Coordinates of C-alpha atoms and ligand atoms in Angstrom, one line a residue:
X1 CA 54.3 -81.1 8.0
X2 CA 51.5 -79.9 6.0
X3 CA 51.0 -75.9 6.2
X4 CA 47.3 -75.0 6.1
X5 CA 45.3 -72.6 8.1
X6 CA 41.4 -72.9 9.0
X7 CA 41.2 -69.1 8.3
X8 CA 40.8 -69.9 4.5
X9 CA 44.9 -69.1 3.7
X10 CA 46.3 -72.1 2.5
X11 CA 49.8 -72.7 0.5
X12 CA 49.4 -75.2 -2.3
X13 CA 53.3 -76.6 -1.7
X14 CA 54.6 -78.7 0.7
X15 CA 58.0 -77.9 2.4
X16 CA 59.4 -81.3 0.7
X17 CA 58.3 -80.1 -2.6
X18 CA 59.8 -76.6 -2.1
X19 CA 63.2 -78.1 -0.9
X20 CA 62.9 -80.6 -3.9
X21 CA 62.7 -77.8 -6.2
X22 CA 65.6 -76.0 -4.5
X23 CA 67.8 -78.9 -4.6
X24 CA 66.9 -79.5 -8.5
X25 CA 67.7 -75.8 -9.1
X26 CA 71.2 -75.9 -7.0
X27 CA 72.0 -79.2 -9.0
X28 CA 71.3 -77.4 -12.3
X29 CA 73.8 -74.7 -11.3
X30 CA 76.2 -76.9 -9.7
X31 CA 76.2 -79.0 -13.2
X32 CA 76.9 -75.9 -15.1
X33 CA 79.9 -75.6 -13.0
X34 CA 81.0 -79.2 -13.4
X35 CA 80.8 -78.7 -17.1
X36 CA 83.0 -75.8 -17.2
X37 CA 85.7 -77.6 -15.0
X38 CA 85.4 -80.5 -17.3
X39 CA 86.0 -78.5 -20.4
X40 CA 88.8 -76.5 -18.7
X41 CA 90.6 -79.8 -17.5
X42 CA 90.2 -81.0 -21.4
X43 CA 91.5 -77.6 -22.7
X44 CA 94.6 -77.6 -20.4
X45 CA 95.6 -81.2 -21.5
X46 CA 95.1 -80.4 -25.0
X47 CA 97.4 -77.3 -24.8
X48 CA 100.2 -79.7 -23.2
X49 CA 99.4 -81.7 -26.3
X50 CA 100.0 -78.8 -28.5
X51 CA 103.3 -77.8 -26.7
X52 CA 104.4 -81.6 -27.7
X53 CA 103.3 -81.2 -31.2
X54 CA 105.0 -77.7 -31.5
X55 CA 108.3 -79.2 -30.2
X56 CA 107.9 -82.2 -32.6
X57 CA 107.5 -79.7 -35.4
X58 CA 110.4 -77.8 -34.5
X59 CA 112.8 -80.7 -34.3
X60 CA 111.5 -81.8 -37.6
X61 CA 112.1 -78.3 -39.3
X62 CA 115.5 -78.1 -37.4
X63 CA 116.6 -81.4 -39.1
X64 CA 115.0 -80.8 -42.6
X65 CA 115.6 -77.1 -43.3
X66 CA 119.1 -75.3 -42.6
X67 CA 117.6 -72.0 -42.9
X68 CA 115.0 -72.7 -40.3
X69 CA 115.2 -70.7 -36.7
X70 CA 119.0 -70.2 -38.2
X71 CA 119.7 -66.6 -36.8
X72 CA 122.0 -67.4 -33.8
X73 CA 125.7 -66.0 -33.7
X74 CA 126.6 -69.1 -31.2
X75 CA 130.0 -69.8 -30.0
X76 CA 130.4 -72.6 -32.9
X77 CA 129.7 -69.9 -35.7
X78 CA 132.6 -67.9 -34.1
X79 CA 134.9 -70.8 -34.1
X80 CA 133.9 -71.6 -37.6
X81 CA 134.3 -67.9 -38.8
X82 CA 137.9 -67.9 -37.1
X83 CA 138.6 -71.4 -38.9
X84 CA 137.5 -69.7 -42.2
X85 CA 139.7 -66.5 -41.6
X86 CA 142.6 -69.1 -41.1
X87 CA 141.8 -70.5 -44.4
X88 CA 142.1 -67.2 -46.3
X89 CA 138.3 -66.2 -46.3
X90 CA 137.1 -62.8 -44.9
X91 CA 136.0 -62.9 -41.5
X92 CA 132.0 -61.8 -41.0
X93 CA 132.6 -60.9 -37.4
X94 CA 131.7 -58.4 -35.8
X95 CA 128.3 -58.1 -37.7
X96 CA 127.4 -55.0 -39.3
X97 CA 124.7 -52.6 -38.0
X98 CA 121.9 -53.6 -40.4
X99 CA 122.7 -57.3 -39.7
X100 CA 122.8 -56.9 -35.8
X101 CA 119.0 -56.6 -35.9
X102 CA 118.8 -59.6 -38.3
X103 CA 120.9 -62.0 -36.1
X104 CA 121.0 -62.9 -32.3
X105 CA 124.4 -62.8 -30.7
X106 CA 123.9 -65.5 -27.9
X107 CA 126.8 -64.0 -25.8
X108 CA 124.7 -60.8 -25.5
X109 CA 121.7 -60.8 -22.9
X110 CA 120.3 -58.0 -24.3
X111 CA 117.0 -59.2 -26.7
X112 CA 116.8 -58.7 -30.4
X113 CA 113.8 -56.8 -32.0
X114 CA 111.9 -59.9 -33.1
X115 CA 112.5 -61.6 -29.9
X116 CA 111.0 -58.8 -28.2
X117 CA 108.0 -59.1 -30.5
X118 CA 107.2 -62.2 -28.9
X119 CA 107.5 -60.9 -25.6
X120 CA 105.1 -58.2 -26.6
X121 CA 102.7 -60.5 -28.1
X122 CA 102.7 -62.7 -24.7
X123 CA 102.3 -59.9 -22.3
X124 CA 99.2 -58.7 -24.2
X125 CA 97.8 -62.2 -23.7
X126 CA 98.9 -62.0 -20.1
X127 CA 97.3 -58.7 -19.4
X128 CA 94.1 -59.8 -21.0
X129 CA 93.8 -62.7 -18.9
X130 CA 94.8 -60.4 -15.9
X131 CA 91.7 -58.4 -16.7
X132 CA 89.5 -61.5 -17.0
X133 CA 91.0 -62.4 -13.3
X134 CA 90.3 -59.1 -11.8
X135 CA 86.8 -59.1 -13.2
X136 CA 85.9 -62.5 -11.9
X137 CA 87.5 -61.5 -8.4
X138 CA 85.3 -58.4 -8.4
X139 CA 82.3 -60.5 -9.4
X140 CA 82.8 -62.5 -6.3
X141 CA 83.1 -59.7 -3.9
X142 CA 79.9 -58.0 -5.5
X143 CA 78.0 -61.2 -5.2
X144 CA 79.2 -61.6 -1.6
X145 CA 77.8 -58.0 -1.2
X146 CA 74.2 -58.6 -2.9
X147 CA 73.7 -62.1 -0.9
X148 CA 74.7 -60.4 2.2
X149 CA 72.2 -57.5 1.9
X150 CA 69.6 -60.5 1.0
X151 CA 70.6 -62.1 4.3
X152 CA 70.3 -58.9 6.3
X153 CA 67.4 -57.5 4.9
X154 CA 65.3 -60.7 4.1
X155 CA 65.2 -62.1 7.6
X156 CA 61.5 -62.4 8.1
X157 CA 59.6 -64.1 10.7
X158 CA 56.0 -64.8 9.9
X159 CA 53.4 -65.6 12.6
X160 CA 50.1 -67.2 11.5
X161 CA 47.3 -67.3 14.2
X162 CA 43.7 -68.3 13.6
X163 CA 40.9 -69.5 16.0
X164 CA 38.6 -72.2 14.8
X165 CA 35.3 -73.3 16.2
X166 CA 33.7 -76.8 15.8
X167 CA 30.1 -77.2 17.2
X168 CA 28.3 -80.4 16.5
X169 CA 24.7 -79.9 16.5
X170 CA 22.3 -82.9 16.1
X171 CA 19.1 -82.2 15.0
X172 CA 16.0 -84.4 15.2
X173 CA 14.1 -86.3 18.0
X174 CA 14.1 -89.8 18.7
X175 CA 16.4 -92.4 20.5
X176 CA 19.0 -92.4 17.7
X177 CA 19.2 -88.5 17.8
X178 CA 19.5 -88.6 21.5
X179 CA 22.3 -91.5 21.3
X180 CA 24.4 -89.0 18.9
X181 CA 23.7 -86.0 21.2
X182 CA 25.2 -88.2 24.0
X183 CA 28.0 -89.1 21.8
X184 CA 29.1 -85.7 20.6
X185 CA 28.5 -83.9 23.7
X186 CA 31.8 -82.4 24.8
X187 CA 33.3 -82.9 21.2
X188 CA 32.9 -79.3 20.7
X189 CA 36.0 -77.8 19.7
X190 CA 37.2 -73.9 20.4
X191 CA 40.9 -74.3 19.7
X192 CA 43.5 -71.9 18.4
X193 CA 45.7 -72.3 15.3
X194 CA 49.4 -70.9 15.5
X195 CA 52.1 -71.1 13.1
X196 CA 55.5 -69.5 12.8
X197 CA 57.2 -69.1 9.5
X198 CA 61.2 -68.5 10.0
X199 CA 62.7 -67.3 6.6
X200 CA 66.2 -67.1 7.9
X201 CA 66.7 -70.9 7.2
X202 CA 65.9 -70.2 3.7
X203 CA 68.4 -67.3 3.5
X204 CA 71.7 -67.7 1.9
X205 CA 74.7 -67.3 4.3
X206 CA 77.5 -66.0 2.0
X207 CA 81.3 -66.6 3.0
X208 CA 83.4 -63.5 2.4
X209 CA 86.1 -64.0 -0.4
X210 CA 89.2 -65.4 0.6
X211 CA 91.4 -62.2 0.6
X212 CA 94.4 -64.2 0.6
X213 CA 93.9 -65.4 -2.8
X214 CA 94.7 -62.0 -4.3
X215 CA 98.4 -61.6 -3.3
X216 CA 98.6 -65.4 -4.7
X217 CA 97.0 -64.2 -8.2
X218 CA 99.4 -61.2 -8.1
X219 CA 102.4 -63.5 -7.4
X220 CA 101.2 -66.0 -10.3
X221 CA 100.8 -63.2 -12.5
X222 CA 104.3 -61.7 -12.0
X223 CA 105.6 -65.2 -12.4
X224 CA 103.5 -65.5 -15.6
X225 CA 105.0 -62.0 -16.9
X226 CA 108.5 -63.1 -16.1
X227 CA 107.9 -66.4 -18.2
X228 CA 107.0 -64.1 -21.0
X229 CA 109.6 -62.0 -20.6
X230 CA 112.1 -65.0 -20.7
X231 CA 110.3 -66.3 -23.6
X232 CA 113.3 -64.8 -25.8
X233 CA 115.7 -66.7 -24.0
X234 CA 113.5 -69.6 -24.1
X235 CA 113.5 -69.5 -27.9
X236 CA 117.3 -69.4 -27.6
X237 CA 117.5 -72.3 -25.3
X238 CA 115.3 -74.3 -28.1
X239 CA 118.0 -74.2 -30.4
X240 CA 120.6 -75.0 -27.7
X241 CA 118.7 -78.4 -26.9
X242 CA 118.4 -79.2 -30.5
X243 CA 121.8 -78.4 -31.2
X244 CA 123.0 -80.9 -28.3
X245 CA 121.0 -83.7 -29.5
X246 CA 122.0 -83.3 -33.0
X247 CA 125.8 -81.7 -33.4
X248 CA 126.0 -83.0 -36.9
X249 CA 123.1 -81.0 -38.2
X250 CA 124.0 -77.8 -36.0
X251 CA 127.4 -77.8 -37.9
X252 CA 125.7 -77.9 -41.1
X253 CA 123.5 -75.2 -40.2
X254 CA 126.5 -72.9 -39.0
X255 CA 128.2 -73.6 -42.2
X256 CA 124.7 -72.5 -44.2
X257 CA 124.4 -69.3 -42.0
X258 CA 128.0 -68.3 -42.7
X259 CA 127.5 -69.0 -46.4
X260 CA 123.9 -66.9 -46.2
X261 CA 125.6 -63.8 -44.3
X262 CA 128.4 -63.9 -47.0
X263 CA 126.2 -64.0 -50.0
X264 CA 123.8 -61.3 -48.5
X265 CA 127.0 -59.3 -47.9
X266 CA 128.2 -59.6 -51.5
X267 CA 124.4 -58.9 -52.7
X268 CA 124.5 -55.7 -50.7
X269 CA 127.8 -54.8 -52.0
X270 CA 127.0 -55.3 -55.6
X271 CA 123.7 -53.1 -54.9
X272 CA 125.7 -50.5 -53.1
X273 CA 128.3 -50.1 -56.0
X274 CA 125.5 -49.7 -58.5
X275 CA 123.8 -47.2 -56.1
X276 CA 127.1 -45.3 -55.7
X277 CA 127.4 -45.0 -59.7
X278 CA 123.8 -44.0 -60.3
X279 CA 124.1 -41.3 -57.6
X280 CA 127.4 -40.0 -58.9
X281 CA 126.0 -39.7 -62.5
X282 CA 122.8 -37.9 -61.0
X283 CA 125.3 -35.4 -59.0
X284 CA 127.3 -34.7 -62.1
X285 CA 124.4 -33.9 -64.3
X286 CA 122.8 -31.6 -61.9
X287 CA 125.9 -29.8 -61.2
X288 CA 126.3 -29.4 -65.0
X289 CA 122.8 -27.8 -65.2
X290 CA 123.0 -25.8 -62.0
X291 CA 121.8 -22.0 -62.4
X292 CA 124.2 -20.7 -59.6
X293 CA 127.0 -22.6 -61.1
X294 CA 126.4 -20.7 -64.5
X295 CA 126.1 -17.3 -62.6
X296 CA 129.3 -18.0 -60.7
X297 CA 131.1 -18.4 -64.1
X298 CA 129.8 -15.0 -65.2
X299 CA 130.3 -13.1 -62.3
X300 CA 133.0 -13.8 -59.5
X301 CA 131.4 -11.5 -57.1
X302 CA 128.3 -13.4 -56.6
X303 CA 130.6 -16.5 -55.3
X304 CA 129.7 -15.3 -51.5
X305 CA 126.3 -14.6 -51.9
X306 CA 125.2 -17.7 -53.6
X307 CA 124.9 -20.9 -51.5
X308 CA 127.6 -23.4 -51.8
X309 CA 126.0 -26.8 -52.3
X310 CA 129.1 -28.7 -52.6
X311 CA 129.2 -30.1 -49.2
X312 CA 131.0 -33.1 -47.9
X313 CA 128.7 -36.2 -48.5
X314 CA 129.1 -39.8 -48.4
X315 CA 128.7 -40.8 -52.0
X316 CA 126.5 -43.8 -50.8
X317 CA 124.1 -42.8 -47.9
X318 CA 124.4 -39.0 -48.1
X319 CA 125.3 -38.5 -44.8
X320 CA 127.6 -35.4 -43.8
X321 CA 130.6 -35.5 -41.4
X322 CA 128.5 -34.8 -38.3
X323 CA 125.9 -37.1 -39.4
X324 CA 127.9 -39.8 -39.7
X325 CA 129.6 -39.4 -36.4
X326 CA 133.1 -39.7 -38.0
X327 CA 135.0 -37.8 -40.8
X328 CA 134.3 -39.0 -44.0
X329 CA 137.1 -41.0 -46.1
X330 CA 138.3 -39.6 -49.3
X331 CA 138.8 -41.8 -52.3
X332 CA 142.2 -40.2 -53.8
X333 CA 142.7 -42.8 -56.4
X334 CA 143.5 -41.3 -59.8
X335 CA 141.6 -42.1 -62.9
X336 CA 142.4 -40.9 -66.5
X337 CA 144.6 -38.2 -64.9
X338 CA 141.8 -36.7 -62.4
X339 CA 141.7 -37.5 -59.0
X340 CA 138.5 -39.2 -57.5
X341 CA 136.5 -36.9 -55.6
X342 CA 134.1 -39.4 -53.9
X343 CA 133.9 -39.9 -50.3
X344 CA 132.3 -42.5 -47.8
X345 CA 131.3 -42.8 -44.3
X346 CA 132.9 -45.7 -42.2
X347 CA 130.0 -47.8 -42.7
X348 CA 129.6 -47.6 -46.4
X349 CA 133.4 -47.8 -46.9
X350 CA 133.5 -51.0 -44.9
X351 CA 130.2 -52.3 -46.9
X352 CA 132.0 -51.5 -50.1
X353 CA 135.1 -53.6 -48.8
X354 CA 137.1 -50.3 -49.2
X355 CA 136.7 -50.3 -52.9
X356 CA 135.7 -47.4 -54.8
X357 CA 132.8 -48.3 -57.3
X358 CA 133.8 -45.0 -59.6
X359 CA 137.4 -46.0 -59.7
X360 CA 137.2 -49.9 -59.8
X361 CA 134.7 -50.9 -62.5
X362 CA 135.4 -54.5 -62.1
X363 CA 132.6 -56.1 -60.0
X364 CA 134.2 -59.4 -60.4
X365 CA 137.0 -58.4 -58.2
X366 CA 134.7 -58.3 -55.3
X367 CA 135.7 -60.8 -52.7
X368 CA 132.9 -63.5 -52.0
Ligands
ZN1 ZN1 127.6 -43.7 -46.1
ZN2 ZN1 137.2 -43.3 -56.2

């Protein structure tokens, strides 16, 4: 159909051409969506490939390095420790407070600090994704609202009516002129022209977004949060699976971990002994040079007025009885006719293996 009017108003585009243009535009948009979908599919397959690579790298490091991801106090470790104890070595279990944050007891359901760090990172990623999803859903609803408004207010009917008159007048005289006059007689045209344009067919008919998708999304996000929270346990499982397939390597790793903890304790012990000695030296010198002590020695009546600085304190960490939560243990060894006045809290006493560094100078005597 060609849209035209005799009244002078004309349209330069045919409806077919308009349709072609609309199709072309829609095709362009669909192509963009197709490209996005294509890229997403590829990215998903790449992420699967990345998981595969990560697993491979983990197994490789697990086999190659005894210290890699070797922080788990497993059933195997406990039996190894018991075996060592039977052979006359010091048992490393239970772990000390400072070690409990560093190593993971697989019997405990509680996640360790660094395991929780992984969970926090994962939760942040899920949260960002959730915000993205909310934006997309909102955009969907806003788009529906706008298109709906266009549909309601854009419904327009256009009626074009026009009247045209064609009168053929043959001028001249003679038989030919008379002949034409006879022919065109009655061809005078006096017809109306009317055309109606309905825009409703071109208007969008948006579908309301599928509301049931929202609970599905929420359920999926809850699952994702659950998976992220279980990531810490997943990491434990990763080691367990590797241990199942490589039991010999697992035994070597257990022995390595045992030795590592032992060495680090000996290192800590050495450091503590040095620290206690230097603290003791500092206290002794400060005490000798204290002004209040001099005043006390000069005047006995000031004894009650001056503050008493000789509080019961752990020689190593400086905690008092109340701070440590248990009474401090006094060292009662005698050295050169004098009784040692050093005192230690339970933790420091255990860390020093019950040996007072001020009374026993011999570091070689430390059990390793
Ligand atoms: Zn202490
Ligand atoms: Zn002592």
